[in-house]
PDB file of C-alpha atoms in Angstrom:
ATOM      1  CA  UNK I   1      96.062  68.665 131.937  1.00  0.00           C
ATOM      2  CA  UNK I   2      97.176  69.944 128.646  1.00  0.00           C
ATOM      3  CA  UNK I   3      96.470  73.193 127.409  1.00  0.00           C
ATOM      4  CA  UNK I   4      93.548  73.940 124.771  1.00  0.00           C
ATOM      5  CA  UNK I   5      94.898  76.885 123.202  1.00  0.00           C
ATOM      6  CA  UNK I   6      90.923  77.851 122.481  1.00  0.00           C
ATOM      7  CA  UNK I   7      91.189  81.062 123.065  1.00  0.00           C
ATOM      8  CA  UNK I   8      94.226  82.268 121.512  1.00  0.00           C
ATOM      9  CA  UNK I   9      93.006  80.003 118.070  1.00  0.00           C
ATOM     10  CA  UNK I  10      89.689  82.751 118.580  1.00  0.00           C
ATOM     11  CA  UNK I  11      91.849  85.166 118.562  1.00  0.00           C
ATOM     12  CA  UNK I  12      94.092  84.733 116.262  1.00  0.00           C
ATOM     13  CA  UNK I  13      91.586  84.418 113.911  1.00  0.00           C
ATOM     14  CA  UNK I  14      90.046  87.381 114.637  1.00  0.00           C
ATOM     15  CA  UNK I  15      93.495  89.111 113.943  1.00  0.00           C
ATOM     16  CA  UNK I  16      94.272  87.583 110.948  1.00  0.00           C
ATOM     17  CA  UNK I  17      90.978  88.554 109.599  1.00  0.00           C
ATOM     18  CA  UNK I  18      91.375  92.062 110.362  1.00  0.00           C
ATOM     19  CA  UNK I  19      94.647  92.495 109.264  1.00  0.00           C
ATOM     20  CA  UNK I  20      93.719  90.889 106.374  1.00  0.00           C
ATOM     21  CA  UNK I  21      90.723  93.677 105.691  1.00  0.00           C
ATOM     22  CA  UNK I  22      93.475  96.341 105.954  1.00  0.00           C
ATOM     23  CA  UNK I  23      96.006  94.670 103.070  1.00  0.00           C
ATOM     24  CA  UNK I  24      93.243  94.172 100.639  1.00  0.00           C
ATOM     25  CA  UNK I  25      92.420  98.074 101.046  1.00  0.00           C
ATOM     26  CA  UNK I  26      96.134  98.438  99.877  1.00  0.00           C
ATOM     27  CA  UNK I  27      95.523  95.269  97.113  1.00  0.00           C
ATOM     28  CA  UNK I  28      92.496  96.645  95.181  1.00  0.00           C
ATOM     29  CA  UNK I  29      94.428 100.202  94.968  1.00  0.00           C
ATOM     30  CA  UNK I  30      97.877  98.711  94.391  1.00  0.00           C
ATOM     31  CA  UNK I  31     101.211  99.307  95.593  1.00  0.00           C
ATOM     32  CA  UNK I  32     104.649 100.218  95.208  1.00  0.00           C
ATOM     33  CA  UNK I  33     107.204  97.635  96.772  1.00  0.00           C
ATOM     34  CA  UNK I  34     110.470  98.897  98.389  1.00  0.00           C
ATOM     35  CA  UNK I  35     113.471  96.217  98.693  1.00  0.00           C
ATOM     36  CA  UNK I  36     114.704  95.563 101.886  1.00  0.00           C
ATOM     37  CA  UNK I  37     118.158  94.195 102.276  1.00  0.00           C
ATOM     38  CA  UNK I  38     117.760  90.651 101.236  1.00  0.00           C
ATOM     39  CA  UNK I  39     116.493  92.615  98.376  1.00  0.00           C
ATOM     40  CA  UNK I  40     112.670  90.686  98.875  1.00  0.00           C
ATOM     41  CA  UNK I  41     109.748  93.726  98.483  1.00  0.00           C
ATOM     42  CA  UNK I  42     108.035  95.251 101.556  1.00  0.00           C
ATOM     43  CA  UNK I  43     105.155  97.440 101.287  1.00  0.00           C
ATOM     44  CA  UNK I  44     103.155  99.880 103.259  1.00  0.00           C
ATOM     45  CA  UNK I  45     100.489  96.884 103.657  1.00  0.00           C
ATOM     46  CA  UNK I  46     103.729  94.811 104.914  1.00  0.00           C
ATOM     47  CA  UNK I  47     104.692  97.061 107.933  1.00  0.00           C
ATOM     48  CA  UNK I  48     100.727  98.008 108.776  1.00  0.00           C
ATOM     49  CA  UNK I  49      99.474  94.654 109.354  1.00  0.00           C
ATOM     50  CA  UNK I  50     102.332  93.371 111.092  1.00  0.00           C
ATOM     51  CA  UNK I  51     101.656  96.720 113.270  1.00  0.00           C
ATOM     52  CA  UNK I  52      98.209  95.476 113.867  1.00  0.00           C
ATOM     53  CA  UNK I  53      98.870  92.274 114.346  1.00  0.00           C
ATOM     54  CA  UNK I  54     101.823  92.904 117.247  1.00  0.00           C
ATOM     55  CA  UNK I  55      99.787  95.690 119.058  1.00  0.00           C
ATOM     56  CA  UNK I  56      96.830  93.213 119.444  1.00  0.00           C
ATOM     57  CA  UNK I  57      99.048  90.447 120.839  1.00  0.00           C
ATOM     58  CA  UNK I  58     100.657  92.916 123.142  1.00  0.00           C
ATOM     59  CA  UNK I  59      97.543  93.916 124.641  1.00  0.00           C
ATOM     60  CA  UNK I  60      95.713  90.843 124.783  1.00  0.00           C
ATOM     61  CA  UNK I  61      98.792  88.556 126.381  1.00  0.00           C
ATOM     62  CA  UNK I  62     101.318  90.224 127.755  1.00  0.00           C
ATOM     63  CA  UNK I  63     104.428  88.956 128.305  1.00  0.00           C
ATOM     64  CA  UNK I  64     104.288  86.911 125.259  1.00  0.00           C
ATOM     65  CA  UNK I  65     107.628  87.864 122.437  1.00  0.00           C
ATOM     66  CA  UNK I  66     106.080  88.557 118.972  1.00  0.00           C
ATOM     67  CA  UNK I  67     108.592  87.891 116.694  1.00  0.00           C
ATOM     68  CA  UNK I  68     107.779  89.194 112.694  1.00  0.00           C
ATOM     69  CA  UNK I  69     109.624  89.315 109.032  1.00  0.00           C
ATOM     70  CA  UNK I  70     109.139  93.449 109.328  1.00  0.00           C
ATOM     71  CA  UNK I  71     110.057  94.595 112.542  1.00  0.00           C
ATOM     72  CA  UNK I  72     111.745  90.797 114.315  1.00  0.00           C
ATOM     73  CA  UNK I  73     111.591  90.456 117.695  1.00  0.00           C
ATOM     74  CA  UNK I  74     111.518  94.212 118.972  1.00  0.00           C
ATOM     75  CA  UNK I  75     113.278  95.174 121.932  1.00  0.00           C
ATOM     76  CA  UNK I  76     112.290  91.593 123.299  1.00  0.00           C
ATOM     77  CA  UNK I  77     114.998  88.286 123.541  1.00  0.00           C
ATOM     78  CA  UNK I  78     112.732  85.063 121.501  1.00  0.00           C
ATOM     79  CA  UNK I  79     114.604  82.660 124.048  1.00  0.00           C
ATOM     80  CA  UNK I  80     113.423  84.808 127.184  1.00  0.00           C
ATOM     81  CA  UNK I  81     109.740  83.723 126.521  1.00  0.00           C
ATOM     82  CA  UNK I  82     107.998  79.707 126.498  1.00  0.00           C
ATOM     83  CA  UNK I  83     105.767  81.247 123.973  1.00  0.00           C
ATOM     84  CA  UNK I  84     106.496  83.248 121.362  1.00  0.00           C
ATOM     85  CA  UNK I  85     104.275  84.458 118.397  1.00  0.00           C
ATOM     86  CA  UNK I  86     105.747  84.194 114.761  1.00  0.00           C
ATOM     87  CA  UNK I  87     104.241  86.846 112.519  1.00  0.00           C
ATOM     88  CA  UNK I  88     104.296  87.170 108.797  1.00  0.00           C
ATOM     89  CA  UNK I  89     101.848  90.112 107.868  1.00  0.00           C
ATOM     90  CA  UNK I  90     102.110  89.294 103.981  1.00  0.00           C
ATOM     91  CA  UNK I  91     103.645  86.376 103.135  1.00  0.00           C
ATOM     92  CA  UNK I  92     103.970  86.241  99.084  1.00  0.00           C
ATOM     93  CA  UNK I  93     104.389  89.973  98.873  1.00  0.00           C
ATOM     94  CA  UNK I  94     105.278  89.652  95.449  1.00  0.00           C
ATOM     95  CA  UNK I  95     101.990  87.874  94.354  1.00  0.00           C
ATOM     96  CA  UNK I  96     100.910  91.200  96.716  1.00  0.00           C
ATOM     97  CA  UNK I  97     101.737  93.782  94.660  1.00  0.00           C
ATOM     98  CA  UNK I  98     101.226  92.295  91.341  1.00  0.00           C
ATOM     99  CA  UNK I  99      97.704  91.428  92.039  1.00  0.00           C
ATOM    100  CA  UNK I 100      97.883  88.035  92.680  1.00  0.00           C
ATOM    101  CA  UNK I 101      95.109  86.731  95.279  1.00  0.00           C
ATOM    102  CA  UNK I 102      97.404  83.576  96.590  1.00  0.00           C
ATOM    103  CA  UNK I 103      99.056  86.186  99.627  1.00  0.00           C
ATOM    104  CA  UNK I 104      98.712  84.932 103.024  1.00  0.00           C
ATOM    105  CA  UNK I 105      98.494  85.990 106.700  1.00  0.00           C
ATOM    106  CA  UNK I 106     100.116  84.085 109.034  1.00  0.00           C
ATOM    107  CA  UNK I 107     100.125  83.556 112.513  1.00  0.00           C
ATOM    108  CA  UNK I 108     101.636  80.776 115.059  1.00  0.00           C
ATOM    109  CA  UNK I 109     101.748  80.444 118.522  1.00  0.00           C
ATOM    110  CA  UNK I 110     105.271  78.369 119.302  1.00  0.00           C
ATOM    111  CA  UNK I 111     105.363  77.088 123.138  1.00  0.00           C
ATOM    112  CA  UNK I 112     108.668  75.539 124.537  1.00  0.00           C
ATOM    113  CA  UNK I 113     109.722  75.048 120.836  1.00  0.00           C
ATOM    114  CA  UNK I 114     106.195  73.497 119.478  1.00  0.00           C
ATOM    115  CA  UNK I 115     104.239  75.296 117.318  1.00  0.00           C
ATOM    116  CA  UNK I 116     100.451  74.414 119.203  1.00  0.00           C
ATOM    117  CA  UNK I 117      98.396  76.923 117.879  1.00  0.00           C
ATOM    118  CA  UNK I 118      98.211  78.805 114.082  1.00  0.00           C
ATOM    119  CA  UNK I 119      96.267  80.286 111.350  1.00  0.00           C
ATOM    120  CA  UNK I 120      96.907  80.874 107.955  1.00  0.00           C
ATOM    121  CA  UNK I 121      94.624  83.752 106.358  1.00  0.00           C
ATOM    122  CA  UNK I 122      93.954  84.352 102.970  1.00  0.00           C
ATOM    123  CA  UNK I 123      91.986  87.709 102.271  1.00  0.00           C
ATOM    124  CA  UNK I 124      91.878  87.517  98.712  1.00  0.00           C
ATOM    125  CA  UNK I 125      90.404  84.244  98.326  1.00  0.00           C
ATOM    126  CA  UNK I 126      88.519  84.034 101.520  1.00  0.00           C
ATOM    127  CA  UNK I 127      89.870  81.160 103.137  1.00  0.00           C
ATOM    128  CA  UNK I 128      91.200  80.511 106.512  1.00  0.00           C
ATOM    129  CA  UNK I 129      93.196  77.518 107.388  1.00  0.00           C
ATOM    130  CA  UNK I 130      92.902  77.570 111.420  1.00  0.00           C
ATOM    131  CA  UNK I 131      94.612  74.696 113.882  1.00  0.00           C
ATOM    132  CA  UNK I 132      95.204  74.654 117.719  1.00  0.00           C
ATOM    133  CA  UNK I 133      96.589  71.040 119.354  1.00  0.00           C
ATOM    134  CA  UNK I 134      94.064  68.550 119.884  1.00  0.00           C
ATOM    135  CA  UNK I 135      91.260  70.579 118.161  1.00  0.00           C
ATOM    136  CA  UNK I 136      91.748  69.667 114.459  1.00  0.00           C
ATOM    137  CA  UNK I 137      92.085  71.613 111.338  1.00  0.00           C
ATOM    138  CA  UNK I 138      89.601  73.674 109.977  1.00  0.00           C
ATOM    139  CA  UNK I 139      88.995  75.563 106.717  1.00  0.00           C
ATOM    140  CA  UNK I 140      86.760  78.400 107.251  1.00  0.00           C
ATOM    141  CA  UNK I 141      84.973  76.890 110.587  1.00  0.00           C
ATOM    142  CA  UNK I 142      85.152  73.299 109.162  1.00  0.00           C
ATOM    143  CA  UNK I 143      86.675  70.183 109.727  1.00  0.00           C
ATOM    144  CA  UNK I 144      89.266  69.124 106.976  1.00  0.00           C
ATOM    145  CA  UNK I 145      92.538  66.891 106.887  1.00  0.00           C
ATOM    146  CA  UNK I 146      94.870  65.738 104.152  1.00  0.00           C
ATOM    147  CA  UNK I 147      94.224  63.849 101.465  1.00  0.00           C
ATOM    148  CA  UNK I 148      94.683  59.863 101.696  1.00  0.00           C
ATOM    149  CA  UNK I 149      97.078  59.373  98.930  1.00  0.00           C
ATOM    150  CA  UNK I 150      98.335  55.792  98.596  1.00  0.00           C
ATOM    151  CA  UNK I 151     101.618  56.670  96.155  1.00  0.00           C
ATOM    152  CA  UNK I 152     103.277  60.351  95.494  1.00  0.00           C
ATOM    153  CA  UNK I 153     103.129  58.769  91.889  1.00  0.00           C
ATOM    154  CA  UNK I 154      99.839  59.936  92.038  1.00  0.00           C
ATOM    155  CA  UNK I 155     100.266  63.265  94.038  1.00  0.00           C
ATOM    156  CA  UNK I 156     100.642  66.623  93.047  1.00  0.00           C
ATOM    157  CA  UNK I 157     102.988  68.957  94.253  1.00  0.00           C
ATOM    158  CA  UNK I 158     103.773  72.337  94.566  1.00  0.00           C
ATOM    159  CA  UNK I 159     106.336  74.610  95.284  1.00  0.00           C
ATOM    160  CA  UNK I 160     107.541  78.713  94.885  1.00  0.00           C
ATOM    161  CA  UNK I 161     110.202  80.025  92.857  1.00  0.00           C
ATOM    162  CA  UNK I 162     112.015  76.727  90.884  1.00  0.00           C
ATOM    163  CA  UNK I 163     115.235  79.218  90.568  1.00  0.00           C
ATOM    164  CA  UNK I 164     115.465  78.507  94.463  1.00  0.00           C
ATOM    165  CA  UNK I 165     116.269  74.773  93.357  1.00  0.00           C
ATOM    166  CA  UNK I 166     119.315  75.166  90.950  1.00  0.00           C
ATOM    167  CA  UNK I 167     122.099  74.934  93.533  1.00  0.00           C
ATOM    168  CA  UNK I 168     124.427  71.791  93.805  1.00  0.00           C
ATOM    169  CA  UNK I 169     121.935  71.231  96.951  1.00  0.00           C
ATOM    170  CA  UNK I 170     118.739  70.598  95.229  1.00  0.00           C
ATOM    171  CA  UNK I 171     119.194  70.194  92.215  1.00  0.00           C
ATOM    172  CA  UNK I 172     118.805  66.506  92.553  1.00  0.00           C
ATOM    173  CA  UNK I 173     116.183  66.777  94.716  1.00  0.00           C
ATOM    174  CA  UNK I 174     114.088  68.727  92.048  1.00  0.00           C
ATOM    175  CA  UNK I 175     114.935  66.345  89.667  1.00  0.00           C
ATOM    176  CA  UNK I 176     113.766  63.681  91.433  1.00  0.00           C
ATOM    177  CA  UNK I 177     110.040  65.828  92.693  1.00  0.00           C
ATOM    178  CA  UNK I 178     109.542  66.157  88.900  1.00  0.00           C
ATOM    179  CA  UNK I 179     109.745  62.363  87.803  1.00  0.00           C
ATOM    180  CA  UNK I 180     108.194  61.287  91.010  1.00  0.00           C
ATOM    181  CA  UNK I 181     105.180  63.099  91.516  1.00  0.00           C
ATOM    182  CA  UNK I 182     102.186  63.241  88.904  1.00  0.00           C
ATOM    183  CA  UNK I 183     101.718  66.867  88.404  1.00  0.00           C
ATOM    184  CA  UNK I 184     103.517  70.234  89.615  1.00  0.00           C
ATOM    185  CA  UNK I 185     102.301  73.297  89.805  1.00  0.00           C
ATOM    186  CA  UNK I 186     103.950  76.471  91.427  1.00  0.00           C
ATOM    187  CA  UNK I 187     102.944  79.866  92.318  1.00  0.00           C
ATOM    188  CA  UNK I 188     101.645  79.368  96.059  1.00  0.00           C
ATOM    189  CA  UNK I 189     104.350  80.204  98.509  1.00  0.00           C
ATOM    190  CA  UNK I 190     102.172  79.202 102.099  1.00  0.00           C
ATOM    191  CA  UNK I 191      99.007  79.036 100.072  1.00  0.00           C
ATOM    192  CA  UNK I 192     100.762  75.794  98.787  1.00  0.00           C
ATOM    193  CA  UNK I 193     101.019  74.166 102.851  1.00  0.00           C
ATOM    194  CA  UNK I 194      97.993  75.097 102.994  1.00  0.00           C
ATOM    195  CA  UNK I 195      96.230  73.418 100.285  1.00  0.00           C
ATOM    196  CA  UNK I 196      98.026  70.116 101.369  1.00  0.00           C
ATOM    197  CA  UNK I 197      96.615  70.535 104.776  1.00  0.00           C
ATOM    198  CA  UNK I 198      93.218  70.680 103.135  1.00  0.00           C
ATOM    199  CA  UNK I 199      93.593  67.741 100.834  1.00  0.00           C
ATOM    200  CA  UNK I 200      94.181  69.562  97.653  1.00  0.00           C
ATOM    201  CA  UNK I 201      97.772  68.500  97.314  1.00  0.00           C
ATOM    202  CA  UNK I 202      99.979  66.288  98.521  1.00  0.00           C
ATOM    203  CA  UNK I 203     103.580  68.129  98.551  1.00  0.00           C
ATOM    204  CA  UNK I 204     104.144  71.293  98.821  1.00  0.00           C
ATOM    205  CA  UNK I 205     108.493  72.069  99.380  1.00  0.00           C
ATOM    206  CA  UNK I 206     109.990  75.036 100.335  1.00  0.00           C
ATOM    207  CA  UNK I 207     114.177  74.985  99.707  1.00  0.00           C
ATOM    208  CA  UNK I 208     114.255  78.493 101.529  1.00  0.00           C
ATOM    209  CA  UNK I 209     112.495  79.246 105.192  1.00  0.00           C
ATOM    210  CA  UNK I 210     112.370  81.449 107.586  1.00  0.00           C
ATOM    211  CA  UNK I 211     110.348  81.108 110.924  1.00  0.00           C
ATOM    212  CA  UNK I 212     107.880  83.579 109.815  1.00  0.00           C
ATOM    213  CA  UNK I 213     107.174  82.315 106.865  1.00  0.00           C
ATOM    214  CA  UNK I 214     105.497  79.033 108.275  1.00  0.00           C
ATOM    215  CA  UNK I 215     104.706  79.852 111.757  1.00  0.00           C
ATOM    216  CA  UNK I 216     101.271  78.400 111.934  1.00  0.00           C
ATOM    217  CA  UNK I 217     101.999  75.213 110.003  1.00  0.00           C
ATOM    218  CA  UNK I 218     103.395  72.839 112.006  1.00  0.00           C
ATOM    219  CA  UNK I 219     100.068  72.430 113.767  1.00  0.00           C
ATOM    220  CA  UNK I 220      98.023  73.040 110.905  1.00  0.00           C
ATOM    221  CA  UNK I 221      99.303  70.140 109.121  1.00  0.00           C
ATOM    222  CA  UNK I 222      99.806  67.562 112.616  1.00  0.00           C
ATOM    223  CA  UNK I 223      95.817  68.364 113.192  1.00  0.00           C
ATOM    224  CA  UNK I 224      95.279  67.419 109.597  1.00  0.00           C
ATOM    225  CA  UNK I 225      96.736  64.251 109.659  1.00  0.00           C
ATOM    226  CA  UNK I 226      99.931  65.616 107.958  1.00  0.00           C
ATOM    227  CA  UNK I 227     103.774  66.587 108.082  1.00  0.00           C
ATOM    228  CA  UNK I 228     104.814  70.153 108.189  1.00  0.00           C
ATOM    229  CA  UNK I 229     109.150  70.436 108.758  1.00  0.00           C
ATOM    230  CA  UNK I 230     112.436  69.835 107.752  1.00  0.00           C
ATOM    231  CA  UNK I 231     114.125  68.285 104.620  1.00  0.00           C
ATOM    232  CA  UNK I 232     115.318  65.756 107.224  1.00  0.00           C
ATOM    233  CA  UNK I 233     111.544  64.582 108.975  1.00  0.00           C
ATOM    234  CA  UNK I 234     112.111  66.956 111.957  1.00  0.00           C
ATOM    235  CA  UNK I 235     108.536  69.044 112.768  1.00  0.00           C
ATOM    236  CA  UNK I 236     110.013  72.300 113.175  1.00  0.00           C
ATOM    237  CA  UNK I 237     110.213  75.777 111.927  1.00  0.00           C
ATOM    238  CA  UNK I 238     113.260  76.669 112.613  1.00  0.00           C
ATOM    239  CA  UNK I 239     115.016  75.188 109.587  1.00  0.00           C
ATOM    240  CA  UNK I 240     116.548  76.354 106.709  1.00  0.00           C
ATOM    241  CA  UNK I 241     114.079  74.526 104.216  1.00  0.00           C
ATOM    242  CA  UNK I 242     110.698  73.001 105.225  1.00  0.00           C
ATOM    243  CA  UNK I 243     107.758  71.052 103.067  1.00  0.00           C
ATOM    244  CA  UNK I 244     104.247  69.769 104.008  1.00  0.00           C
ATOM    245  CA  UNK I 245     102.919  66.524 103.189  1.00  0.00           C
ATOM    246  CA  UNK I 246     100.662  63.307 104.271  1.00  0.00           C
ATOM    247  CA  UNK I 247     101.581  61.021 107.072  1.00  0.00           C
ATOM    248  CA  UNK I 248     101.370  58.092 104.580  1.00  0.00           C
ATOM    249  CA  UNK I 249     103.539  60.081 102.130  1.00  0.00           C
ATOM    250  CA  UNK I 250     106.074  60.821 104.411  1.00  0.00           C
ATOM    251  CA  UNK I 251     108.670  58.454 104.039  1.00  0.00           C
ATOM    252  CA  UNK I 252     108.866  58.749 100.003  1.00  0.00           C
ATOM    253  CA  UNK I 253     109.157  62.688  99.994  1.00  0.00           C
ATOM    254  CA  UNK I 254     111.850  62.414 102.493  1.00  0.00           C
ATOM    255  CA  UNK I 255     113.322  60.359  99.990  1.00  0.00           C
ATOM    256  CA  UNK I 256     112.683  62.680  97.114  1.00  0.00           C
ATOM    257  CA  UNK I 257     114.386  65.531  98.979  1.00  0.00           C
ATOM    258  CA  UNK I 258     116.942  63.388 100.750  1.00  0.00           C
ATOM    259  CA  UNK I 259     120.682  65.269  99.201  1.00  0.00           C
TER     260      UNK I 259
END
C-alpha cells in the first residue's frame, strides 16, 4: 500500500506558515542583505526561518536529513537517508529585501529520489500552493490544477532574471520562448511554478536551479496535472535548470528549450 504522506503535507503546512509569520516581521521593517559567496543576498529572515523550519523537522521525524540553501545538509550525508527534506526559507530574497511580496517558502519532502510531498508558501500574498502524491493540488485548502491550454501560442510564460539567458546555452532557447509564447512576464522566481500549477500560466523556466529552490514542485505540478523538471523532460530536482508547464504543453516547451 502506498504511502499518503497526510501527515507530513499537515505539517508542512503548518511550518511554512509559521516561518512565514516570522519573515514578514523582518519584511514590513526591512532589511539589510549580506552576500554570501555566490555573491546572492542572505538576510537575518534567511538564516531564522530556515532555523525554524529544520528544528521542527528534527523534532517531529527524526532520522529524516534536512537539507537547506543556508545551512545545507548539516552534519548529516543527503544519500544516507530515503527521505530527505529540501528547504529554502526565502526563496526570491531579493524581491525580500526590496519589498517585493512575490518571496516564497518552500518545502519538499524527496523519498528514494521522488519528490511526494511539498508546499510552496507565500506570506506576503497569502497563498499556499500545497501537494502530497495521490492527494491533488491545492491553493489555500482548495482543489486547483493547470490550465488546459491547447497551443503555447496562446500561453504565457514567465521566468526570473532574462540576464540568466544570454549564454551561448540559451540564448536560442530564449529566442525561441519569446516568438513562441503569447505573452512574458518576469519577476516571480517560484511564485512563477507556482502560478502554472494553479492555472495562471502556462510556462514558467528556470536556466539556473538548485534543489532548494524547487523542492516542493515536482509534486505540486504532477498533482496538478502538470510538468515540473529538467530542460530535457526528466521530473527531477536535481538539475541544473528546471521549468513547469501543462501535460498537453509538454512536448512544444521541450522543444522551445531544446539547445
Amino acid at each position: 500500500m502506498a504511502a499518503s504522506y497526510e501527515a507530513e503535507l499537515e505539517f508542512a503546512v503548518e511550518t511554512a506558515w509559521i516561518a512565514g509569520q516570522l519573515t514578514l516581521e523582518f519584511f514590513r521593517l526591512g532589511v539589510d542583505p549580506e552576500l554570501k559567496s555566490d555573491m546572492t543576498p542572505v538576510t537575518e529572515a534567511d538564516r531564522g526561518a530556515e532555523e525554524l523550519i529544520r528544528s521542527r523537522i528534527v523534532e517531529a521525524f527524526p532520522g529524516d536529513v534536512v537539507v537547506g540553501e543556508e545551512f545545507g545538509a548539516g552534519d548529516d550525508d543527503p544519500a544516507a537517508s530515503e527521505r530527505r527534506w529540501y528547504v529554502d526559507p526565502i526563496d526570491g530574497t531579493r524581491s525580500f529585501v526590496r519589498g517585493v511580496p512575490l518571496y516564497g517558502i518552500l518545502i519538499g519532502l524527496e523519498v528514494n529520489g521522488r519528490v511526494e510531498m511539498g508546499v510552496a508558501h507565500f506570506p506576503g500574498i497569502g497563498e499556499t500552493v500545497a501537494a502530497a502524491a495521490g492527494h491533488g493540488c491545492t491553493l489555500n485548502g482548495e482543489p486547483v490544477q493547470v490550465r488546459e491550454t491547447s497551443s503555447l501560442t496562446e500561453g504565457y510564460v514567465s521566468f526570473g532574471d532574462p540576464g540568466l539567458f544570454v549564454d551561448s546555452r540559451h540564448k536560442q532557447a530564449w529566442q525561441r520562448m519569446m516568438e513562441g509564447t503569447a505573452y512574458r512576464v518576469g519577476w516571480s522566481d517560484a511564485y512563477g511554478h507556482a502560478l502554472v500549477a494553479t492555472g495562471r500560466l502556462e510556462l514558467m523556466v528556470d536556466p539556473q536551479m538548485s534543489a532548494w529552490d524547487c523542492g516542493p514542485f515536482p509534486v505540486i505540478l504532477r498533482e496538478a496535472g502538470g510538468y515540473f523538471g529538467d530542460w530535457d523532460g526528466n521530473e527531477t530536482i536535481h538539475g541544473d535548470r528546471a521549468f513547469s508547464t501543462t501535460r498537453r504543453l509538454l512536448p512544444e516547451a521541450l522543444e522551445v528549450l531544446a539547445d
